Amino acid sequence: MTRHTAIVIDITDMTPQTMGTGHGTMTATKN
């Protein structure tokens, strides 16, 4: 669970910069 949270945070930090790309990465990680 901790690992998953770290990934989510990393993506969230990048989301504002890559918006679309960040969203796509989040979906892939969640899947």
PDB file of N, CA and C in Angstrom:
ATOM      1  N   MET A   1       0.853  -1.206   0.000  1.00  0.00           N
ATOM      2  CA  MET A   1       0.000   0.000   0.000  1.00  0.00           C
ATOM      3  C   MET A   1       0.891   1.259   0.000  1.00  0.00           C
ATOM      4  N   THR A   2       1.923   1.223   0.803  1.00  0.00           N
ATOM      5  CA  THR A   2       2.815   2.390   0.874  1.00  0.00           C
ATOM      6  C   THR A   2       3.426   2.653  -0.492  1.00  0.00           C
ATOM      7  N   ARG A   3       3.792   1.584  -1.179  1.00  0.00           N
ATOM      8  CA  ARG A   3       4.422   1.745  -2.490  1.00  0.00           C
ATOM      9  C   ARG A   3       3.430   2.405  -3.452  1.00  0.00           C
ATOM     10  N   HIS A   4       2.202   1.936  -3.431  1.00  0.00           N
ATOM     11  CA  HIS A   4       1.175   2.495  -4.322  1.00  0.00           C
ATOM     12  C   HIS A   4       0.999   3.988  -4.054  1.00  0.00           C
ATOM     13  N   THR A   5       0.970   4.341  -2.778  1.00  0.00           N
ATOM     14  CA  THR A   5       0.797   5.752  -2.417  1.00  0.00           C
ATOM     15  C   THR A   5       1.941   6.585  -2.987  1.00  0.00           C
ATOM     16  N   ALA A   6       3.153   6.073  -2.884  1.00  0.00           N
ATOM     17  CA  ALA A   6       4.320   6.807  -3.388  1.00  0.00           C
ATOM     18  C   ALA A   6       4.167   7.050  -4.887  1.00  0.00           C
ATOM     19  N   ILE A   7       3.705   6.036  -5.608  1.00  0.00           N
ATOM     20  CA  ILE A   7       3.525   6.174  -7.063  1.00  0.00           C
ATOM     21  C   ILE A   7       2.479   7.246  -7.343  1.00  0.00           C
ATOM     22  N   VAL A   8       1.384   7.190  -6.604  1.00  0.00           N
ATOM     23  CA  VAL A   8       0.301   8.166  -6.819  1.00  0.00           C
ATOM     24  C   VAL A   8       0.819   9.580  -6.599  1.00  0.00           C
ATOM     25  N   ILE A   9       1.615   9.768  -5.550  1.00  0.00           N
ATOM     26  CA  ILE A   9       2.153  11.096  -5.239  1.00  0.00           C
ATOM     27  C   ILE A   9       3.048  11.561  -6.390  1.00  0.00           C
ATOM     28  N   ASP A  10       3.898  10.658  -6.872  1.00  0.00           N
ATOM     29  CA  ASP A  10       4.805  10.999  -7.961  1.00  0.00           C
ATOM     30  C   ASP A  10       4.014  11.470  -9.182  1.00  0.00           C
ATOM     31  N   ILE A  11       2.944  10.751  -9.491  1.00  0.00           N
ATOM     32  CA  ILE A  11       2.108  11.107 -10.648  1.00  0.00           C
ATOM     33  C   ILE A  11       1.407  12.436 -10.388  1.00  0.00           C
ATOM     34  N   THR A  12       0.878  12.588  -9.179  1.00  0.00           N
ATOM     35  CA  THR A  12       0.151  13.821  -8.846  1.00  0.00           C
ATOM     36  C   THR A  12       1.070  15.027  -9.005  1.00  0.00           C
ATOM     37  N   ASP A  13       2.328  14.857  -8.630  1.00  0.00           N
ATOM     38  CA  ASP A  13       3.286  15.968  -8.728  1.00  0.00           C
ATOM     39  C   ASP A  13       3.543  16.311 -10.193  1.00  0.00           C
ATOM     40  N   MET A  14       3.454  15.305 -11.064  1.00  0.00           N
ATOM     41  CA  MET A  14       3.716  15.505 -12.488  1.00  0.00           C
ATOM     42  C   MET A  14       2.432  15.893 -13.236  1.00  0.00           C
ATOM     43  N   THR A  15       1.291  15.569 -12.663  1.00  0.00           N
ATOM     44  CA  THR A  15       0.013  15.854 -13.333  1.00  0.00           C
ATOM     45  C   THR A  15      -0.088  17.314 -13.780  1.00  0.00           C
ATOM     46  N   PRO A  16       0.162  18.270 -12.919  1.00  0.00           N
ATOM     47  CA  PRO A  16       0.036  19.685 -13.303  1.00  0.00           C
ATOM     48  C   PRO A  16       0.965  20.058 -14.455  1.00  0.00           C
ATOM     49  N   GLN A  17       2.075  19.357 -14.589  1.00  0.00           N
ATOM     50  CA  GLN A  17       3.031  19.682 -15.649  1.00  0.00           C
ATOM     51  C   GLN A  17       2.681  18.960 -16.955  1.00  0.00           C
ATOM     52  N   THR A  18       2.183  17.714 -16.842  1.00  0.00           N
ATOM     53  CA  THR A  18       1.884  16.936 -18.052  1.00  0.00           C
ATOM     54  C   THR A  18       0.390  16.695 -18.198  1.00  0.00           C
ATOM     55  N   MET A  19      -0.397  17.179 -17.258  1.00  0.00           N
ATOM     56  CA  MET A  19      -1.858  17.075 -17.328  1.00  0.00           C
ATOM     57  C   MET A  19      -2.296  15.765 -17.998  1.00  0.00           C
ATOM     58  N   GLY A  20      -2.436  15.791 -19.313  1.00  0.00           N
ATOM     59  CA  GLY A  20      -2.923  14.616 -20.057  1.00  0.00           C
ATOM     60  C   GLY A  20      -2.059  13.390 -19.800  1.00  0.00           C
ATOM     61  N   THR A  21      -0.755  13.528 -19.939  1.00  0.00           N
ATOM     62  CA  THR A  21       0.145  12.388 -19.753  1.00  0.00           C
ATOM     63  C   THR A  21       0.004  11.837 -18.334  1.00  0.00           C
ATOM     64  N   GLY A  22      -0.063  12.739 -17.365  1.00  0.00           N
ATOM     65  CA  GLY A  22      -0.177  12.312 -15.976  1.00  0.00           C
ATOM     66  C   GLY A  22      -1.430  11.484 -15.775  1.00  0.00           C
ATOM     67  N   HIS A  23      -2.516  11.920 -16.368  1.00  0.00           N
ATOM     68  CA  HIS A  23      -3.781  11.194 -16.228  1.00  0.00           C
ATOM     69  C   HIS A  23      -3.651   9.783 -16.792  1.00  0.00           C
ATOM     70  N   GLY A  24      -3.028   9.688 -17.965  1.00  0.00           N
ATOM     71  CA  GLY A  24      -2.851   8.383 -18.602  1.00  0.00           C
ATOM     72  C   GLY A  24      -2.009   7.465 -17.732  1.00  0.00           C
ATOM     73  N   THR A  25      -0.946   7.998 -17.140  1.00  0.00           N
ATOM     74  CA  THR A  25      -0.070   7.191 -16.298  1.00  0.00           C
ATOM     75  C   THR A  25      -0.841   6.677 -15.087  1.00  0.00           C
ATOM     76  N   MET A  26      -1.674   7.525 -14.518  1.00  0.00           N
ATOM     77  CA  MET A  26      -2.435   7.149 -13.337  1.00  0.00           C
ATOM     78  C   MET A  26      -3.334   5.951 -13.651  1.00  0.00           C
ATOM     79  N   THR A  27      -4.005   5.999 -14.790  1.00  0.00           N
ATOM     80  CA  THR A  27      -4.898   4.909 -15.190  1.00  0.00           C
ATOM     81  C   THR A  27      -4.106   3.619 -15.348  1.00  0.00           C
ATOM     82  N   ALA A  28      -2.963   3.706 -15.999  1.00  0.00           N
ATOM     83  CA  ALA A  28      -2.146   2.519 -16.235  1.00  0.00           C
ATOM     84  C   ALA A  28      -1.681   1.932 -14.897  1.00  0.00           C
ATOM     85  N   THR A  29      -1.255   2.786 -13.980  1.00  0.00           N
ATOM     86  CA  THR A  29      -0.771   2.315 -12.685  1.00  0.00           C
ATOM     87  C   THR A  29      -1.912   1.671 -11.898  1.00  0.00           C
ATOM     88  N   LYS A  30      -3.080   2.287 -11.968  1.00  0.00           N
ATOM     89  CA  LYS A  30      -4.234   1.775 -11.228  1.00  0.00           C
ATOM     90  C   LYS A  30      -4.630   0.394 -11.773  1.00  0.00           C
ATOM     91  N   ASN A  31      -4.522   0.264 -13.079  1.00  0.00           N
ATOM     92  CA  ASN A  31      -4.891  -0.992 -13.719  1.00  0.00           C
ATOM     93  C   ASN A  31      -3.877  -2.045 -13.307  1.00  0.00           C
TER      94      ASN A  31
END
